[in-house]
PDB file of C-alpha atoms and ligand atoms in Angstrom:
ATOM      1  CA  MET A1444     -17.685  -3.274  10.092  1.00 74.00           C
ATOM      2  CA  SER A1445     -15.824  -5.027   7.258  1.00 88.00           C
ATOM      3  CA  VAL A1446     -13.006  -3.347   5.305  1.00 89.00           C
ATOM      4  CA  PRO A1447     -15.157  -2.722   2.177  1.00 90.00           C
ATOM      5  CA  GLU A1448     -18.033  -1.382   4.301  1.00 90.00           C
ATOM      6  CA  PHE A1449     -15.697   0.971   6.166  1.00 86.00           C
ATOM      7  CA  TYR A1450     -13.830   2.325   3.136  1.00 88.00           C
ATOM      8  CA  GLY A1451     -17.038   2.398   1.111  1.00 88.00           C
ATOM      9  CA  ARG A1452     -18.745   4.567   3.729  1.00 89.00           C
ATOM     10  CA  TYR A1453     -15.842   7.015   3.981  1.00 87.00           C
ATOM     11  CA  ALA A1454     -14.738   6.867   0.315  1.00 90.00           C
ATOM     12  CA  ASP A1455     -14.936  10.665  -0.231  1.00 91.00           C
ATOM     13  CA  LEU A1456     -12.973  11.441   2.912  1.00 90.00           C
ATOM     14  CA  TYR A1457     -10.416   8.741   2.159  1.00 90.00           C
ATOM     15  CA  ASP A1458      -9.907  10.046  -1.365  1.00 93.00           C
ATOM     16  CA  ARG A1459      -9.193  13.525   0.042  1.00 93.00           C
ATOM     17  CA  ILE A1460      -6.605  12.109   2.455  1.00 91.00           C
ATOM     18  CA  ALA A1461      -5.053   9.985  -0.323  1.00 93.00           C
ATOM     19  CA  THR A1462      -4.548  13.036  -2.542  1.00 93.00           C
ATOM     20  CA  PHE A1463      -3.536  15.501   0.176  1.00 92.00           C
ATOM     21  CA  PRO A1464      -0.964  18.049  -1.069  1.00 90.00           C
ATOM     22  CA  GLY A1465       2.549  16.626  -0.674  1.00 92.00           C
ATOM     23  CA  VAL A1466       1.496  12.982  -0.776  1.00 95.00           C
ATOM     24  CA  GLY A1467       2.001  12.979  -4.560  1.00 96.00           C
ATOM     25  CA  ARG A1468       5.771  13.166  -3.977  1.00 97.00           C
ATOM     26  CA  TRP A1469       5.654   9.897  -2.005  1.00 98.00           C
ATOM     27  CA  ARG A1470       3.539   8.272  -4.691  1.00 98.00           C
ATOM     28  CA  ARG A1471       5.937   9.335  -7.453  1.00 98.00           C
ATOM     29  CA  ALA A1472       8.818   7.885  -5.418  1.00 98.00           C
ATOM     30  CA  ALA A1473       6.897   4.604  -4.999  1.00 98.00           C
ATOM     31  CA  ALA A1474       6.305   4.346  -8.757  1.00 98.00           C
ATOM     32  CA  ASP A1475       9.987   5.170  -9.424  1.00 98.00           C
ATOM     33  CA  ALA A1476      11.094   2.495  -6.938  1.00 98.00           C
ATOM     34  CA  LEU A1477       9.565  -0.177  -9.176  1.00 98.00           C
ATOM     35  CA  ASP A1478      12.033   0.684 -11.955  1.00 98.00           C
ATOM     36  CA  LEU A1479       9.313   0.160 -14.568  1.00 98.00           C
ATOM     37  CA  SER A1480       9.912   0.032 -18.312  1.00 98.00           C
ATOM     38  CA  ALA A1481       7.571   0.827 -21.178  1.00 98.00           C
ATOM     39  CA  GLY A1482       5.333  -2.175 -21.858  1.00 98.00           C
ATOM     40  CA  ASP A1483       5.531  -3.620 -18.329  1.00 98.00           C
ATOM     41  CA  THR A1484       2.528  -4.998 -16.450  1.00 98.00           C
ATOM     42  CA  VAL A1485       2.247  -3.486 -12.976  1.00 98.00           C
ATOM     43  CA  VAL A1486      -0.329  -4.524 -10.389  1.00 98.00           C
ATOM     44  CA  GLU A1487      -1.292  -2.382  -7.424  1.00 98.00           C
ATOM     45  CA  PHE A1488      -2.906  -4.311  -4.570  1.00 98.00           C
ATOM     46  CA  GLY A1489      -5.298  -2.295  -2.410  1.00 98.00           C
ATOM     47  CA  CYS A1490      -5.261   0.529  -4.976  1.00 98.00           C
ATOM     48  CA  GLY A1491      -8.111   2.362  -3.220  1.00 97.00           C
ATOM     49  CA  SER A1492      -9.221   5.481  -5.116  1.00 97.00           C
ATOM     50  CA  GLY A1493      -6.364   5.081  -7.586  1.00 98.00           C
ATOM     51  CA  ALA A1494      -4.050   7.880  -6.427  1.00 98.00           C
ATOM     52  CA  ASN A1495      -0.967   5.908  -7.592  1.00 98.00           C
ATOM     53  CA  LEU A1496      -2.362   4.699 -10.901  1.00 98.00           C
ATOM     54  CA  PRO A1497      -1.539   7.766 -13.071  1.00 98.00           C
ATOM     55  CA  TYR A1498       2.100   7.599 -11.902  1.00 98.00           C
ATOM     56  CA  LEU A1499       2.259   3.917 -12.855  1.00 98.00           C
ATOM     57  CA  ARG A1500       0.726   4.601 -16.274  1.00 98.00           C
ATOM     58  CA  GLU A1501       3.284   7.357 -16.962  1.00 98.00           C
ATOM     59  CA  ARG A1502       6.051   4.799 -16.427  1.00 98.00           C
ATOM     60  CA  VAL A1503       4.689   1.808 -18.394  1.00 98.00           C
ATOM     61  CA  GLY A1504       3.354   3.901 -21.282  1.00 98.00           C
ATOM     62  CA  ASP A1505       0.468   3.126 -23.609  1.00 97.00           C
ATOM     63  CA  ASP A1506       1.778  -0.378 -24.340  1.00 97.00           C
ATOM     64  CA  GLY A1507       1.981  -1.351 -20.671  1.00 98.00           C
ATOM     65  CA  ARG A1508      -0.761  -2.653 -18.400  1.00 98.00           C
ATOM     66  CA  VAL A1509      -1.798  -1.061 -15.124  1.00 98.00           C
ATOM     67  CA  VAL A1510      -4.032  -3.239 -12.942  1.00 98.00           C
ATOM     68  CA  GLY A1511      -5.601  -2.112  -9.670  1.00 98.00           C
ATOM     69  CA  VAL A1512      -7.066  -4.636  -7.227  1.00 98.00           C
ATOM     70  CA  ASP A1513      -9.214  -3.662  -4.251  1.00 98.00           C
ATOM     71  CA  VAL A1514     -12.045  -5.073  -2.163  1.00 97.00           C
ATOM     72  CA  THR A1515     -13.928  -1.740  -1.937  1.00 97.00           C
ATOM     73  CA  ARG A1516     -16.173  -1.006  -4.926  1.00 96.00           C
ATOM     74  CA  PRO A1517     -16.857   2.717  -4.195  1.00 96.00           C
ATOM     75  CA  LEU A1518     -13.094   3.368  -4.096  1.00 97.00           C
ATOM     76  CA  LEU A1519     -12.618   1.486  -7.358  1.00 97.00           C
ATOM     77  CA  ALA A1520     -15.348   3.683  -8.878  1.00 97.00           C
ATOM     78  CA  ARG A1521     -13.175   6.719  -8.051  1.00 97.00           C
ATOM     79  CA  ALA A1522     -10.108   4.916  -9.377  1.00 98.00           C
ATOM     80  CA  SER A1523     -11.862   4.365 -12.708  1.00 97.00           C
ATOM     81  CA  GLU A1524     -12.503   8.123 -12.997  1.00 96.00           C
ATOM     82  CA  ARG A1525      -8.887   8.913 -12.120  1.00 97.00           C
ATOM     83  CA  ALA A1526      -7.366   6.220 -14.359  1.00 97.00           C
ATOM     84  CA  PRO A1527      -9.892   5.176 -17.019  1.00 96.00           C
ATOM     85  CA  ASP A1528      -7.244   3.152 -18.869  1.00 97.00           C
ATOM     86  CA  ALA A1529      -6.393   0.927 -15.866  1.00 98.00           C
ATOM     87  CA  GLY A1530      -7.763  -2.585 -15.473  1.00 98.00           C
ATOM     88  CA  LEU A1531      -9.640  -2.503 -12.174  1.00 98.00           C
ATOM     89  CA  VAL A1532     -10.554  -5.706 -10.396  1.00 97.00           C
ATOM     90  CA  VAL A1533     -12.715  -6.233  -7.328  1.00 97.00           C
ATOM     91  CA  GLY A1534     -10.643  -8.809  -5.516  1.00 97.00           C
ATOM     92  CA  ASP A1535      -8.654  -9.843  -2.494  1.00 97.00           C
ATOM     93  CA  ALA A1536      -4.945  -8.989  -2.421  1.00 97.00           C
ATOM     94  CA  VAL A1537      -4.450 -11.965  -0.109  1.00 96.00           C
ATOM     95  CA  ARG A1538      -5.572 -14.303  -2.912  1.00 94.00           C
ATOM     96  CA  PRO A1539      -4.298 -12.389  -5.946  1.00 90.00           C
ATOM     97  CA  PRO A1540      -6.776 -12.567  -8.829  1.00 90.00           C
ATOM     98  CA  VAL A1541      -3.915 -11.931 -11.266  1.00 92.00           C
ATOM     99  CA  GLU A1542      -1.757 -14.487 -13.102  1.00 90.00           C
ATOM    100  CA  ARG A1543       1.380 -12.552 -13.916  1.00 94.00           C
ATOM    101  CA  ALA A1544       3.016  -9.177 -13.370  1.00 98.00           C
ATOM    102  CA  ASP A1545       6.403  -7.554 -13.827  1.00 98.00           C
ATOM    103  CA  ALA A1546       5.966  -5.470 -10.707  1.00 98.00           C
ATOM    104  CA  VAL A1547       3.694  -5.138  -7.669  1.00 98.00           C
ATOM    105  CA  LEU A1548       2.964  -2.036  -5.613  1.00 98.00           C
ATOM    106  CA  ALA A1549       1.077  -1.807  -2.322  1.00 98.00           C
ATOM    107  CA  THR A1550       0.779   1.468  -0.432  1.00 98.00           C
ATOM    108  CA  PHE A1551      -0.701   1.726   3.070  1.00 97.00           C
ATOM    109  CA  VAL A1552      -2.168  -1.766   2.783  1.00 97.00           C
ATOM    110  CA  CYS A1553       0.171  -4.301   4.444  1.00 97.00           C
ATOM    111  CA  GLY A1554      -0.836  -3.150   7.918  1.00 95.00           C
ATOM    112  CA  MET A1555      -4.332  -4.471   7.206  1.00 94.00           C
ATOM    113  CA  PHE A1556      -3.343  -8.106   6.656  1.00 97.00           C
ATOM    114  CA  ALA A1557      -3.426 -10.685   9.460  1.00 96.00           C
ATOM    115  CA  ASP A1558      -0.382 -12.426   7.928  1.00 97.00           C
ATOM    116  CA  PRO A1559       1.449  -9.782   5.867  1.00 98.00           C
ATOM    117  CA  ALA A1560       4.620 -11.896   5.520  1.00 98.00           C
ATOM    118  CA  ARG A1561       2.731 -14.602   3.650  1.00 98.00           C
ATOM    119  CA  VAL A1562       0.988 -12.072   1.418  1.00 98.00           C
ATOM    120  CA  VAL A1563       4.276 -10.377   0.477  1.00 98.00           C
ATOM    121  CA  ALA A1564       5.866 -13.802  -0.170  1.00 98.00           C
ATOM    122  CA  ASP A1565       3.003 -14.591  -2.560  1.00 97.00           C
ATOM    123  CA  TRP A1566       3.496 -11.269  -4.368  1.00 98.00           C
ATOM    124  CA  CYS A1567       7.203 -12.078  -4.814  1.00 98.00           C
ATOM    125  CA  SER A1568       6.185 -15.425  -6.325  1.00 97.00           C
ATOM    126  CA  LEU A1569       3.701 -13.642  -8.561  1.00 97.00           C
ATOM    127  CA  VAL A1570       6.324 -11.335 -10.105  1.00 98.00           C
ATOM    128  CA  GLY A1571       8.886 -14.171 -10.187  1.00 97.00           C
ATOM    129  CA  PRO A1572      12.612 -13.887 -10.939  1.00 97.00           C
ATOM    130  CA  GLY A1573      13.575 -10.371 -12.026  1.00 97.00           C
ATOM    131  CA  GLY A1574      10.256  -8.904 -10.872  1.00 98.00           C
ATOM    132  CA  ARG A1575       9.992  -5.938  -8.500  1.00 98.00           C
ATOM    133  CA  VAL A1576       7.867  -5.290  -5.428  1.00 98.00           C
ATOM    134  CA  ALA A1577       7.504  -1.979  -3.575  1.00 98.00           C
ATOM    135  CA  LEU A1578       5.746  -1.441  -0.239  1.00 98.00           C
ATOM    136  CA  MET A1579       4.941   1.956   1.210  1.00 98.00           C
ATOM    137  CA  ASP A1580       3.543   1.927   4.736  1.00 98.00           C
ATOM    138  CA  ALA A1581       3.113   4.144   7.739  1.00 96.00           C
ATOM    139  CA  ALA A1582       4.356   3.120  11.199  1.00 96.00           C
ATOM    140  CA  THR A1583       5.584   4.888  14.315  1.00 95.00           C
ATOM    141  CA  SER A1584       8.634   7.097  13.772  1.00 95.00           C
ATOM    142  CA  THR A1585      12.166   6.953  15.133  1.00 94.00           C
ATOM    143  CA  HIS A1586      12.984  10.387  13.673  1.00 94.00           C
ATOM    144  CA  PRO A1587      13.925  12.825  16.499  1.00 92.00           C
ATOM    145  CA  LEU A1588      10.973  15.123  15.710  1.00 91.00           C
ATOM    146  CA  GLY A1589       8.598  12.370  14.590  1.00 94.00           C
ATOM    147  CA  ARG A1590       9.091  10.385  17.802  1.00 94.00           C
ATOM    148  CA  SER A1591       7.395  13.058  19.870  1.00 94.00           C
ATOM    149  CA  LEU A1592       4.379  12.816  17.544  1.00 95.00           C
ATOM    150  CA  ASN A1593       4.019   9.028  17.865  1.00 94.00           C
ATOM    151  CA  PRO A1594       1.061   9.273  20.291  1.00 90.00           C
ATOM    152  CA  ALA A1595      -0.804  11.452  17.782  1.00 91.00           C
ATOM    153  CA  PHE A1596       0.133   9.059  14.962  1.00 92.00           C
ATOM    154  CA  ARG A1597      -1.196   6.076  16.928  1.00 90.00           C
ATOM    155  CA  ALA A1598      -4.469   7.876  17.602  1.00 84.00           C
ATOM    156  CA  PHE A1599      -4.746   8.768  13.889  1.00 84.00           C
ATOM    157  CA  ALA A1600      -3.985   5.170  12.860  1.00 86.00           C
ATOM    158  CA  ARG A1601      -6.615   3.775  15.213  1.00 80.00           C
ATOM    159  CA  GLY A1602      -9.124   6.436  14.275  1.00 74.00           C
ATOM    160  CA  THR A1603      -8.785   5.691  10.562  1.00 77.00           C
ATOM    161  CA  ALA A1604      -8.783   1.879  10.859  1.00 75.00           C
ATOM    162  CA  PRO A1605     -12.003  -0.027  10.121  1.00 74.00           C
ATOM    163  CA  ALA A1606     -14.189   0.052  13.248  1.00 66.00           C
ATOM    164  CA  ASP A1607     -17.826  -0.665  14.007  1.00 62.00           C
ATOM    165  CA  SER A1608     -18.663   3.035  14.358  1.00 64.00           C
ATOM    166  CA  PRO A1609     -16.931   6.447  14.649  1.00 64.00           C
ATOM    167  CA  LEU A1610     -17.556   6.189  18.406  1.00 65.00           C
ATOM    168  CA  GLU A1611     -15.835   2.804  18.526  1.00 65.00           C
ATOM    169  CA  ALA A1612     -12.886   4.198  16.489  1.00 63.00           C
ATOM    170  CA  ALA A1613     -12.587   7.144  18.895  1.00 63.00           C
ATOM    171  CA  ARG A1614     -12.724   4.828  21.919  1.00 61.00           C
ATOM    172  CA  ALA A1615      -9.990   2.566  20.472  1.00 62.00           C
ATOM    173  CA  ALA A1616      -7.876   5.643  19.645  1.00 58.00           C
ATOM    174  CA  ILE A1617      -8.205   7.069  23.143  1.00 60.00           C
ATOM    175  CA  GLU A1618      -7.544   3.754  24.889  1.00 60.00           C
ATOM    176  CA  GLY A1619      -4.580   2.927  22.634  1.00 57.00           C
ATOM    177  CA  GLU A1620      -6.094  -0.424  21.711  1.00 58.00           C
ATOM    178  CA  GLY A1621      -3.963  -2.473  19.298  1.00 59.00           C
ATOM    179  CA  ASP A1622      -1.221   0.170  19.201  1.00 68.00           C
ATOM    180  CA  THR A1623       1.586  -2.215  18.337  1.00 85.00           C
ATOM    181  CA  VAL A1624      -0.286  -4.267  15.757  1.00 91.00           C
ATOM    182  CA  LEU A1625       0.297  -1.860  12.857  1.00 93.00           C
ATOM    183  CA  ASP A1626       4.047  -1.607  13.553  1.00 95.00           C
ATOM    184  CA  GLU A1627       4.324  -5.392  13.854  1.00 96.00           C
ATOM    185  CA  ARG A1628       2.506  -6.021  10.586  1.00 97.00           C
ATOM    186  CA  VAL A1629       4.524  -3.421   8.685  1.00 97.00           C
ATOM    187  CA  ALA A1630       7.754  -4.887  10.086  1.00 98.00           C
ATOM    188  CA  ALA A1631       6.671  -8.416   9.090  1.00 98.00           C
ATOM    189  CA  ALA A1632       5.840  -7.297   5.535  1.00 98.00           C
ATOM    190  CA  ARG A1633       9.205  -5.552   5.172  1.00 98.00           C
ATOM    191  CA  ALA A1634      11.099  -8.535   6.596  1.00 98.00           C
ATOM    192  CA  ALA A1635       9.422 -10.845   4.062  1.00 98.00           C
ATOM    193  CA  LEU A1636      10.455  -8.529   1.219  1.00 98.00           C
ATOM    194  CA  VAL A1637      14.026  -8.328   2.541  1.00 98.00           C
ATOM    195  CA  ASP A1638      14.173 -12.156   2.660  1.00 97.00           C
ATOM    196  CA  ARG A1639      13.143 -12.541  -0.964  1.00 97.00           C
ATOM    197  CA  THR A1640      14.748  -9.640  -2.810  1.00 98.00           C
ATOM    198  CA  GLU A1641      18.037  -8.020  -3.727  1.00 98.00           C
ATOM    199  CA  ARG A1642      18.967  -4.496  -4.930  1.00 97.00           C
ATOM    200  CA  ARG A1643      16.738  -3.093  -2.220  1.00 98.00           C
ATOM    201  CA  GLN A1644      16.144   0.564  -1.518  1.00 98.00           C
ATOM    202  CA  PHE A1645      14.568   2.096   1.552  1.00 98.00           C
ATOM    203  CA  ARG A1646      13.440   5.701   1.913  1.00 98.00           C
ATOM    204  CA  ARG A1647      11.593   7.535   4.636  1.00 97.00           C
ATOM    205  CA  PHE A1648       9.145  10.402   4.280  1.00 97.00           C
ATOM    206  CA  GLY A1649       6.929  12.510   6.505  1.00 96.00           C
ATOM    207  CA  LEU A1650       9.157  12.824   9.601  1.00 96.00           C
ATOM    208  CA  GLY A1651       9.897   9.112   9.428  1.00 97.00           C
ATOM    209  CA  PHE A1652       6.276   7.943   9.640  1.00 97.00           C
ATOM    210  CA  VAL A1653       6.202   6.659   6.070  1.00 97.00           C
ATOM    211  CA  GLY A1654       8.685   4.086   4.760  1.00 98.00           C
ATOM    212  CA  LEU A1655       9.120   2.922   1.169  1.00 98.00           C
ATOM    213  CA  LEU A1656      10.897  -0.404   0.688  1.00 98.00           C
ATOM    214  CA  SER A1657      11.476  -1.907  -2.736  1.00 98.00           C
ATOM    215  CA  GLY A1658      13.442  -4.835  -4.076  1.00 98.00           C
ATOM    216  CA  ARG A1659      13.990  -7.121  -7.028  1.00 98.00           C
ATOM    217  CA  VAL A1660      13.406 -10.882  -6.867  1.00 98.00           C
ATOM    218  CA  PRO A1661      16.723 -12.589  -7.739  1.00 97.00           C
ATOM    219  CA  ARG A1662      17.035 -14.324 -11.106  1.00 88.00           C
ATOM    220  CA  ASP A1663      17.744 -17.652  -9.332  1.00 81.00           C
ATOM    221  CA  PHE A1664      14.706 -17.337  -7.034  1.00 72.00           C
ATOM    222  CA  SER A1665      12.696 -20.574  -6.737  1.00 68.00           C
ATOM    223  CA  ARG A1666       8.992 -20.226  -5.957  1.00 60.00           C
TER     224      ARG A1666
HETATM  225  C1  LIG B 714      -5.393   2.804   3.571  1.00 79.40           C
HETATM  226  S1  LIG B 714      -6.162   2.392   2.060  1.00 79.40           S
HETATM  227  C2  LIG B 714      -4.827   2.648   0.885  1.00 79.40           C
HETATM  228  C3  LIG B 714      -5.337   2.868  -0.526  1.00 79.40           C
HETATM  229  C4  LIG B 714      -4.263   3.195  -1.558  1.00 79.40           C
HETATM  230  N1  LIG B 714      -3.288   2.139  -1.670  1.00 79.40           N
HETATM  231  C5  LIG B 714      -3.591   4.505  -1.263  1.00 79.40           C
HETATM  232  O1  LIG B 714      -2.370   4.540  -1.088  1.00 79.40           O
HETATM  233  O2  LIG B 714      -4.295   5.530  -1.219  1.00 79.40           O
HETATM  234  C6  LIG B 714      -6.243   0.638   2.161  1.00 79.40           C
HETATM  235  C7  LIG B 714      -6.904   0.033   0.950  1.00 79.40           C
HETATM  236  O3  LIG B 714      -6.690  -1.370   0.969  1.00 79.40           O
HETATM  237  C8  LIG B 714      -7.885  -2.014   0.565  1.00 79.40           C
HETATM  238  N2  LIG B 714      -7.824  -3.370   1.097  1.00 79.40           N
HETATM  239  C9  LIG B 714      -7.758  -3.760   2.400  1.00 79.40           C
HETATM  240  N3  LIG B 714      -7.666  -5.093   2.487  1.00 79.40           N
HETATM  241  C10 LIG B 714      -7.650  -5.556   1.214  1.00 79.40           C
HETATM  242  C11 LIG B 714      -7.548  -6.865   0.636  1.00 79.40           C
HETATM  243  N4  LIG B 714      -7.455  -7.961   1.391  1.00 79.40           N
HETATM  244  N5  LIG B 714      -7.567  -6.970  -0.709  1.00 79.40           N
HETATM  245  C12 LIG B 714      -7.672  -5.881  -1.499  1.00 79.40           C
HETATM  246  N6  LIG B 714      -7.770  -4.627  -1.006  1.00 79.40           N
HETATM  247  C13 LIG B 714      -7.747  -4.464   0.323  1.00 79.40           C
HETATM  248  C14 LIG B 714      -8.999  -1.131   1.120  1.00 79.40           C
HETATM  249  O4  LIG B 714     -10.201  -1.343   0.465  1.00 79.40           O
HETATM  250  C15 LIG B 714      -8.410   0.260   0.875  1.00 79.40           C
HETATM  251  O5  LIG B 714      -8.722   0.703  -0.417  1.00 79.40           O
END
């Protein structure tokens, strides 16, 4: 099943997970990490049902632009209800359908790319010198308490990743198929952001399962 088919089928469930009590604190932190100013243009890649968009709008104000890009139409339909003033685009974050931005946000998306380092490099080029990029992703935890929950996290990650059927997702979760792929992709995305930015900040949430990395592209950055 393709990504849009999977998220389209489970759009209601995904929206409930995306807006689960407590997750709003992480989303506010992600919006803050972009250090937005009134009038800025901010693009969220893989915006899903738009749970971050109101926080971005608060920070760029009425004169700013909030753009959400996603491949899944039913999630974008929810995003348009949640953030009617956002520009929503059906498009691929890997080939950004956007010409310029002051800042880019991607939450729980980088683990879905085959080559996350290249995608993050392209986003840094998109924002250009002085622009900001923030990535929030889930991966296994090194927190003393979180570590003991890593097996449950891996099963959750497999069970909520696009699969051909719920049975197939359950089988992959039980057999631990592809367990290291998510961690590797998240690490590659973060390494690419570290390579291309300065004034970075990193915060952890949720017993260390969720990491938020942000940085600013240097003024002397060449594309
Ligand atoms: C786990 S959800 C995260 C949604 C949202 N960022 C959030 O924090 O709730 C992953 C999202 O990425 C989208 N997505 C996956 N691959 C994509 C791609 N190549 N281009 C655009 N969106 C993509 C999916 O459609 C889905 O909405």
